[in-house]
């Protein structure tokens, strides 16, 4: 079921339509990762919009 949910989530719209996320599906976990390589440095130099595109469940690696 998680893999089906992730397959649908990867097609969700995002700012600049770059879908800046990667998903890691484990046996008992699901992780949302930010793919900074999909950023547009001219319009989003600090990756703010990329992070917003991941939604409220995204937690930066430095967060507890």
JSON list of C-alpha atoms in Angstrom, two decimals, residues 2 7 10 12-14 24 27 29 35-36 42-44 49-50 56-59:
[
{"chain": "A", "resi": 2, "resn": "UNK", "atom": "CA", "xyz": [2.88, 2.40, 0.75]},
{"chain": "A", "resi": 7, "resn": "UNK", "atom": "CA", "xyz": [3.58, 6.33, -6.83]},
{"chain": "A", "resi": 10, "resn": "UNK", "atom": "CA", "xyz": [5.39, 11.55, -6.94]},
{"chain": "A", "resi": 12, "resn": "UNK", "atom": "CA", "xyz": [1.69, 15.73, -7.29]},
{"chain": "A", "resi": 13, "resn": "UNK", "atom": "CA", "xyz": [2.12, 19.31, -8.49]},
{"chain": "A", "resi": 14, "resn": "UNK", "atom": "CA", "xyz": [4.86, 21.46, -6.98]},
{"chain": "A", "resi": 24, "resn": "UNK", "atom": "CA", "xyz": [12.55, 5.97, 0.55]},
{"chain": "A", "resi": 27, "resn": "UNK", "atom": "CA", "xyz": [9.85, -2.32, 5.58]},
{"chain": "A", "resi": 29, "resn": "UNK", "atom": "CA", "xyz": [8.98, 3.33, 7.36]},
{"chain": "A", "resi": 35, "resn": "UNK", "atom": "CA", "xyz": [16.17, 16.56, -3.97]},
{"chain": "A", "resi": 36, "resn": "UNK", "atom": "CA", "xyz": [18.06, 19.85, -4.25]},
{"chain": "A", "resi": 42, "resn": "UNK", "atom": "CA", "xyz": [18.05, 31.80, -10.26]},
{"chain": "A", "resi": 43, "resn": "UNK", "atom": "CA", "xyz": [14.53, 31.89, -8.80]},
{"chain": "A", "resi": 44, "resn": "UNK", "atom": "CA", "xyz": [15.04, 29.93, -5.57]},
{"chain": "A", "resi": 49, "resn": "UNK", "atom": "CA", "xyz": [10.16, 26.99, -2.54]},
{"chain": "A", "resi": 50, "resn": "UNK", "atom": "CA", "xyz": [11.52, 23.47, -3.00]},
{"chain": "A", "resi": 56, "resn": "UNK", "atom": "CA", "xyz": [4.21, 20.16, 6.03]},
{"chain": "A", "resi": 57, "resn": "UNK", "atom": "CA", "xyz": [5.48, 16.63, 6.71]},
{"chain": "A", "resi": 58, "resn": "UNK", "atom": "CA", "xyz": [8.98, 17.36, 5.42]},
{"chain": "A", "resi": 59, "resn": "UNK", "atom": "CA", "xyz": [11.51, 17.73, 8.23]}
]
